[in-house]
Coordinates of C-alpha atoms in Angstrom, one line a residue:
X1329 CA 4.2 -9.9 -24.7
X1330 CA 3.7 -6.3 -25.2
X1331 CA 2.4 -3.8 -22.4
X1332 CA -0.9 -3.1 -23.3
X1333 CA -1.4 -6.9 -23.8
X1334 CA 0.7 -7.7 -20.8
X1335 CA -1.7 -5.0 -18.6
X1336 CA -5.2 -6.3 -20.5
X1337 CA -4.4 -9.6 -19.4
X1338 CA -3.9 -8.5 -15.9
X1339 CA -7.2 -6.6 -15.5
X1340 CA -8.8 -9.6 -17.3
X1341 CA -7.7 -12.2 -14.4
X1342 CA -8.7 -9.1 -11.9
X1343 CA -11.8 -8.7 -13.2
X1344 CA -12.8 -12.0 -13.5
X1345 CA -17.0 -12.9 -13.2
X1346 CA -17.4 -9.1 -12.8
X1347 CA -20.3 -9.3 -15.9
X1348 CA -21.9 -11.9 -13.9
X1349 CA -21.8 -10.2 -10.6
X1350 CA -25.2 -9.5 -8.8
X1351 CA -25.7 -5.5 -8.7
X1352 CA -27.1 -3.6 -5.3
X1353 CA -26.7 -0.7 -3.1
X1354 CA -24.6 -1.7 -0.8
X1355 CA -22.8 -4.1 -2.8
X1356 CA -22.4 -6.8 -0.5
X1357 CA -20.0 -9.8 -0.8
X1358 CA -21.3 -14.0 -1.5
X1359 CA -23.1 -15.3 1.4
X1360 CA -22.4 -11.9 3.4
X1361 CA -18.9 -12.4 4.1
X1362 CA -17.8 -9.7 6.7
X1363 CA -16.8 -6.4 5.2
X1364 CA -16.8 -3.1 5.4
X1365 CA -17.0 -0.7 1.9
X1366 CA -16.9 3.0 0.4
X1367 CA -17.6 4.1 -2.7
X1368 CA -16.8 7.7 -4.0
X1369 CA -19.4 8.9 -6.7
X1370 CA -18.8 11.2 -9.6
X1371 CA -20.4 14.1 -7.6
X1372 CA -18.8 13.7 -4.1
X1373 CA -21.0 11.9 -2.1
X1374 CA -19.0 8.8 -0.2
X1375 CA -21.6 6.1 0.8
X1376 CA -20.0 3.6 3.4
X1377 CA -21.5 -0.2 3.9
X1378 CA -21.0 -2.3 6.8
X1379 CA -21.8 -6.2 6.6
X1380 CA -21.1 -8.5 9.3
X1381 CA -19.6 -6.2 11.8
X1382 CA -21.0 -4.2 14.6
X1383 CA -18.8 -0.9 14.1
X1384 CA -18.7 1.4 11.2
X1385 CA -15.5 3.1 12.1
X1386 CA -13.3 0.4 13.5
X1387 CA -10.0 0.4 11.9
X1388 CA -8.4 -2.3 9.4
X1389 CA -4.7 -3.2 8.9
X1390 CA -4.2 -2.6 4.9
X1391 CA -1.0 -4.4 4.5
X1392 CA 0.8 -3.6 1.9
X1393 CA -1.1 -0.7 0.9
X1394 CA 0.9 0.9 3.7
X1395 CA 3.7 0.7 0.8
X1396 CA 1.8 3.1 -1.3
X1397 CA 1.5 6.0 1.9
X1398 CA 5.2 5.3 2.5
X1399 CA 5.7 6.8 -0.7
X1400 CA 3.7 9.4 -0.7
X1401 CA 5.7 10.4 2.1
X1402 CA 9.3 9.5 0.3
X1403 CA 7.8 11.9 -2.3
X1404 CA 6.5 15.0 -0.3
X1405 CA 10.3 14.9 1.4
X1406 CA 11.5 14.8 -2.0
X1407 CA 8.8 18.1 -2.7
X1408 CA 10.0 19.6 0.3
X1409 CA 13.7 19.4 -0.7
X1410 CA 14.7 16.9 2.1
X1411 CA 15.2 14.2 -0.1
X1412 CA 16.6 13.3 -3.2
X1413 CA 14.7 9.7 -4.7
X1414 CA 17.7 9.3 -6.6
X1415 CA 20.6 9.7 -4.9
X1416 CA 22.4 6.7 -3.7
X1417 CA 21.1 5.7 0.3
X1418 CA 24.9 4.7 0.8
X1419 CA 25.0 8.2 0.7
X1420 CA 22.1 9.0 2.6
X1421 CA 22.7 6.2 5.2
X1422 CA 26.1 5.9 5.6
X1423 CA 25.4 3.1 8.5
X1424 CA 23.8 0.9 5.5
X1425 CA 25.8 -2.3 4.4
X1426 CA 23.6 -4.0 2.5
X1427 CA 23.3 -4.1 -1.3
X1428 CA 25.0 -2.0 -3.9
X1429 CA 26.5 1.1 -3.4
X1430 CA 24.5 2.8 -6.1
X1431 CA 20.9 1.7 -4.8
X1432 CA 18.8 4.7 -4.3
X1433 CA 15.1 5.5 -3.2
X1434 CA 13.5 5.8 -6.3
X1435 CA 14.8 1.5 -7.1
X1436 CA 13.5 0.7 -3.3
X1437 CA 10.5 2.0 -4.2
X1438 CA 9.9 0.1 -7.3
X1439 CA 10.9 -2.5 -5.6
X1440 CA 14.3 -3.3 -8.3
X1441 CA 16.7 -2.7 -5.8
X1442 CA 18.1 -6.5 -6.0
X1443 CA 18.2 -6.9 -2.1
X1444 CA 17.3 -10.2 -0.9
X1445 CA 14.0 -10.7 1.4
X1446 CA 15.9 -10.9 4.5
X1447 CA 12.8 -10.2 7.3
X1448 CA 9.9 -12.1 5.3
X1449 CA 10.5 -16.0 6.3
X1450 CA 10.8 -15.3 9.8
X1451 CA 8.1 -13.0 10.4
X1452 CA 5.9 -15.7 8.4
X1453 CA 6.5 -18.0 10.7
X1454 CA 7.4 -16.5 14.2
X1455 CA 5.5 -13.7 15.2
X1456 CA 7.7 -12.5 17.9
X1457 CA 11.0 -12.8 15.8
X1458 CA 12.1 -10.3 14.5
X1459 CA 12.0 -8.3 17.8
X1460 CA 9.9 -5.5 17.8
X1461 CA 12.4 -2.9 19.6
X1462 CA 14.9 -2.7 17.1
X1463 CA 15.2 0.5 14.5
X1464 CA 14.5 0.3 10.9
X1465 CA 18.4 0.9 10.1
X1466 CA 19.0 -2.2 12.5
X1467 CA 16.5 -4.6 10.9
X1468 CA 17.9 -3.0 7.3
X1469 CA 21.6 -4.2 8.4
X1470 CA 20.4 -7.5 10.0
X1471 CA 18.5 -8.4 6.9
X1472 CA 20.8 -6.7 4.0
X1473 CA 23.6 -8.7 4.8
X1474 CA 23.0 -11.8 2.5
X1475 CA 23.5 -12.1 -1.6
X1476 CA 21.6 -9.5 -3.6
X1477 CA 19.6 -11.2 -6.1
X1478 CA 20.7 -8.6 -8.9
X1479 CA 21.8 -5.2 -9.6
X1480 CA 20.0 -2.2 -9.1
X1481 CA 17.3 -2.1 -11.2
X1482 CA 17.4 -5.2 -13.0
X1483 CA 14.8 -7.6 -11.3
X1484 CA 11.2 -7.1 -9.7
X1485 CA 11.4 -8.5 -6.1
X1486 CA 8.1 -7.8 -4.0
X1487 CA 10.2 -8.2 -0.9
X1488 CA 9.6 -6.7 2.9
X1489 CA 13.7 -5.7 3.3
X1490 CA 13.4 -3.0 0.4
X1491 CA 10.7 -1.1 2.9
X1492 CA 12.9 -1.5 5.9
X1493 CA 15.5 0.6 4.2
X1494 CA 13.0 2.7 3.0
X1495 CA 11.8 3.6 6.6
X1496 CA 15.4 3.9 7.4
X1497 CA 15.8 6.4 4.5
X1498 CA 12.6 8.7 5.6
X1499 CA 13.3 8.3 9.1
X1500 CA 17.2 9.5 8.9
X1501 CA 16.3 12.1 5.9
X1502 CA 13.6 13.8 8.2
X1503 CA 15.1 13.5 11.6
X1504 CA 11.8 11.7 12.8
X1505 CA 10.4 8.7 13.7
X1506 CA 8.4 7.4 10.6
X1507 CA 4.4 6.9 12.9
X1508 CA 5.2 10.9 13.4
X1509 CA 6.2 11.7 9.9
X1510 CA 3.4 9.7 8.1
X1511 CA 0.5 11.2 10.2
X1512 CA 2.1 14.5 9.6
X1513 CA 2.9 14.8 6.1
X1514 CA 0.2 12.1 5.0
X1515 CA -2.4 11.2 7.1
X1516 CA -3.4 14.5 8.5
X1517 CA -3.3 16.6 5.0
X1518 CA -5.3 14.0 3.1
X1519 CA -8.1 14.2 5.9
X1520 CA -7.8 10.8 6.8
X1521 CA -9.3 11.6 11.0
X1522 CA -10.3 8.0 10.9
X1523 CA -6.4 6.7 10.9
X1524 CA -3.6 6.0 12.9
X1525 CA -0.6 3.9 12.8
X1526 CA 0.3 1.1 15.4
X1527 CA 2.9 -1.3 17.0
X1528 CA 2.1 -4.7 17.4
X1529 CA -1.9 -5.0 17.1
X1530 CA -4.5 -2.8 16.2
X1531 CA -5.4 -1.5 19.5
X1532 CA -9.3 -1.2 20.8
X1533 CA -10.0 1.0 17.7
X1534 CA -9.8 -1.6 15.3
X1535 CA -11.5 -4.2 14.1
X1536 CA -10.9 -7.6 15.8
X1537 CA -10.1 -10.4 13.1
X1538 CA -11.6 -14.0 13.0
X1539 CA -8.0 -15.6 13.6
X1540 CA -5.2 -14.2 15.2
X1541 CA -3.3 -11.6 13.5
X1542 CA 0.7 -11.3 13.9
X1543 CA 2.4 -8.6 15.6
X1544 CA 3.3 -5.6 14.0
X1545 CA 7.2 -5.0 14.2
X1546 CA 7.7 -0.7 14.3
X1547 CA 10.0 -1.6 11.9
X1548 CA 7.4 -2.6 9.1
X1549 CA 5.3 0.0 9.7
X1550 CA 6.2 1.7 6.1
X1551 CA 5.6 -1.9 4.9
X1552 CA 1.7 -2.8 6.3
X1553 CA 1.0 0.1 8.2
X1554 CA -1.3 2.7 9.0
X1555 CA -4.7 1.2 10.5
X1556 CA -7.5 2.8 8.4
X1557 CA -11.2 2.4 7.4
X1558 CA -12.5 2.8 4.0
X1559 CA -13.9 6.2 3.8
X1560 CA -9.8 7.4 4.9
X1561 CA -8.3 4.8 2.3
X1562 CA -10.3 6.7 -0.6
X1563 CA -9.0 9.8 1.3
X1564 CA -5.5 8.6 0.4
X1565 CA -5.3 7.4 -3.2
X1566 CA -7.3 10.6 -3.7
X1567 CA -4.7 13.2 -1.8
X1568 CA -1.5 12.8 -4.7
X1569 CA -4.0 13.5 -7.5
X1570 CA -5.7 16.2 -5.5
X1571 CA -2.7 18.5 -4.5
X1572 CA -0.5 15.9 -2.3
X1573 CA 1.9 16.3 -4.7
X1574 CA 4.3 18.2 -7.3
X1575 CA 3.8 17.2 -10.9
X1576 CA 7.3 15.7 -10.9
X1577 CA 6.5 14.1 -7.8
X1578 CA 3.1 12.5 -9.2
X1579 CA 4.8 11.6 -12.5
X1580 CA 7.2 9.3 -10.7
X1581 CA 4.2 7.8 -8.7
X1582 CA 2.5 7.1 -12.2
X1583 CA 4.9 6.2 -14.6
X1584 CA 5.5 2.6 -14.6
X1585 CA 8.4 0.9 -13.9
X1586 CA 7.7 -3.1 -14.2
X1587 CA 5.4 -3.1 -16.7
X1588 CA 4.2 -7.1 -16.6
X1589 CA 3.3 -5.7 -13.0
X1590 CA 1.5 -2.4 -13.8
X1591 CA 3.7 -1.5 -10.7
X1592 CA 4.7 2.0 -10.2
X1593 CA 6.6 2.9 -7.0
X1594 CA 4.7 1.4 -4.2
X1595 CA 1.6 0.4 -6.1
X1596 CA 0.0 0.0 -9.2
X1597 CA -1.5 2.1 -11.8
X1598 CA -3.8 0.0 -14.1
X1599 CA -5.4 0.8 -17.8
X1600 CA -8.6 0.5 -17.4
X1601 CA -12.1 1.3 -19.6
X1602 CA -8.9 3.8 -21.2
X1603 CA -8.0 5.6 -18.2
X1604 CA -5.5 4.9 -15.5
X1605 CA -6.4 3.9 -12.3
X1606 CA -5.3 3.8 -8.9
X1607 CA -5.3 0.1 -7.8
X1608 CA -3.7 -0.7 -4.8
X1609 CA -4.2 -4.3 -2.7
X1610 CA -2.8 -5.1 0.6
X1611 CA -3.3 -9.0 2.5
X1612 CA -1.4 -9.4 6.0
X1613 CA -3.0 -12.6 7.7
X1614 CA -6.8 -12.1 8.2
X1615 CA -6.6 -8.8 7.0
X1616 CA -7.5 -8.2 3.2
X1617 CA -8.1 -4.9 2.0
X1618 CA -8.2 -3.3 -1.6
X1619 CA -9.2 0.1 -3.1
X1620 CA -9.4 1.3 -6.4
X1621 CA -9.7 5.1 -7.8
X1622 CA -10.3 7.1 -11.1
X1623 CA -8.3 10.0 -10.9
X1624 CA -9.9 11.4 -14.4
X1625 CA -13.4 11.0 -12.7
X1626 CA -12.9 11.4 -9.1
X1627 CA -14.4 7.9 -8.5
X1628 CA -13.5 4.7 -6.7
X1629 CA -14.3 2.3 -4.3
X1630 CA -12.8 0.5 -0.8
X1631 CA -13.0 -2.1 0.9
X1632 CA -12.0 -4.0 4.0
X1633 CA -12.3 -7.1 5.9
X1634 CA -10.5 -9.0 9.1
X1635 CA -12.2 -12.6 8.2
X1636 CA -9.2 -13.7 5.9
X1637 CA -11.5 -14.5 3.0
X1638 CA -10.6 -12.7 -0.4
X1639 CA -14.1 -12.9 -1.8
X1640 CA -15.0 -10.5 1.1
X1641 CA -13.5 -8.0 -0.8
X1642 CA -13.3 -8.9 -4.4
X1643 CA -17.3 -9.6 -4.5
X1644 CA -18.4 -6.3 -3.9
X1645 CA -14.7 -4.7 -5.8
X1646 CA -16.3 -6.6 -9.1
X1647 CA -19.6 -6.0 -8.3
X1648 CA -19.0 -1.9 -8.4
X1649 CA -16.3 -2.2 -11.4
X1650 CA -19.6 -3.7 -13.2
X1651 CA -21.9 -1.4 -12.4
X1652 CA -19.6 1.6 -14.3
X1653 CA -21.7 2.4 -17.6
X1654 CA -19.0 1.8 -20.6

């Protein structure tokens, strides 16, 4: 299949039942599911919506959107001349076993590094293992030390252990914890006031889900951290397009690297109505978050919900995409 089939048929399934999708201001979800929602408009206003919660602030876990601020971070190092993407982490982490010698950055974060997903079964199914205490390059040596699944490069493998290393990377190249270096070269330049990045749970700031949520190792905070709120997630796909980054630096967040994925590095850039969008998703137990942006027209739309249904997002996603005139 070629890309731009391979990519039409991805927004197709996306976008499924968005021509039938009831249209209102604030676009709420079937039978109110809980949710809370932003959408940017073409001349700067940012209306928020709250259903089925009491607090208009409280902060969400956005999973693996977290992937996509790690990497705006990887790349403002890379700006600032404290990181090179592309040289190998063997190099830059000479603690590292794991993997091939000639992995670098830029394969971690397109996920094609051909590390196995060491970390993922266990914190699916035991909250409290992994422990929480130990350090990125730890968890990335605990985890690394199985059969790669391939070379550098040569398979797509949406796996937790490639964002371990990743930390490890950031956190070595800046000579900082990686909480201190997101909010510093990420969170507090794209205005995102509403955000903060956590350990464990959410903390009386955010919102409280409907089931239990699992604990946070610090070691996966570049994997399904920060906590954020709609309004601030808009603030981030909006800060690489708005100044975040070099034009080297925002070419390698754009340019696609698995192409039956749309996925770029840490995220996915997707055709759509013939321009490219921001399209980022992130799921991590009740929490389900998704946010979408038109860099061409400085549009998009966010949102967020702890209740663990998809439709609580997707209703009001489709609902918006349908409501763009042609």
């Amino acid at each position: 299949m070629d890309k731009k089939r391979t990519v039409r048929s991805i927004v197709n399934l996306i976008l499924t039942g968005v021509a039938a999708a009831t249209l209102s201001l604030p676009l709420h979800a079937k039978e109110d599911a809980p949710h809370v929602s932003a959408i940017l408009s073409s001349d700067g206003t940012l209306n928020s919506s709250v259903v089925g919660y009491d607090r208009a602030n409280a902060a969400f876990n956005i999973g693996s959107i977290g992937k996509f601020a790690c990497t705006l971070a990887a790349l403002r190092l890379s700006d600032q001349g404290l990181l090179d993407i592309d040289q190998p982490i063997a190099d830059i982490l000479p603690d590292f076993d794991g993997g091939s010698p000639v992995i670098t950055t830029r394969h971690l974060l397109a996920n094609r590094s051909g590390l196995p997903d060491g970390p993922r079964p266990q914190f699916l199914t035991d909250a409290a293992v992994p422990p929480s205490t130990i350090t990125a390059i730890e968890a990335a040596n605990l985890y690394a030390s199985g059969e790669t699944i391939g070379a550098p490069d040569e398979t797509f493998s949406y796996n937790l252990l490639n964002w371990v290393v990743v930390q490890a990377v950031l956190e070595h190249a800046s000579g900082r914890s990686f909480a201190d270096l997101l909010q510093d070269t990420v969170l507090k330049p794209a205005g995102m006031s509403n955000s903060y990045m956590f350990v464990g749970q959410l903390g009386p700031r955010g919102q409280q889900p409907e089931n239990p949520a699992k604990n946070l190792p610090r070691f996966l905070q570049c994997a399904g951290g920060p906590a954020t709120t709609p309004a601030d997630l808009l603030a981030l796909l909006r800060f690489p397009h708005k100044g975040g980054l070099s034009f080297e630096s925002l070419a390698a967040l754009t340019t696609i690297t698995t192409p039956d994925q749309s996925y770029t590095l840490g995220g996915r850039y997707i055709e759509h109505m013939g321009r490219q969008w921001s399209w980022q998703s992130g799921s991590i137990g009740p929490y389900k978050a998704f946010a979408i942006y038109d860099p061409q027209n400085d549009i998009g739309f966010a949102a967020m919900t702890a209740s663990g249904k998809e439709h609580a997002v997707e209703d009001p996603r489709n609902a918006w995409l349908g409501s763009l005139p042609e």
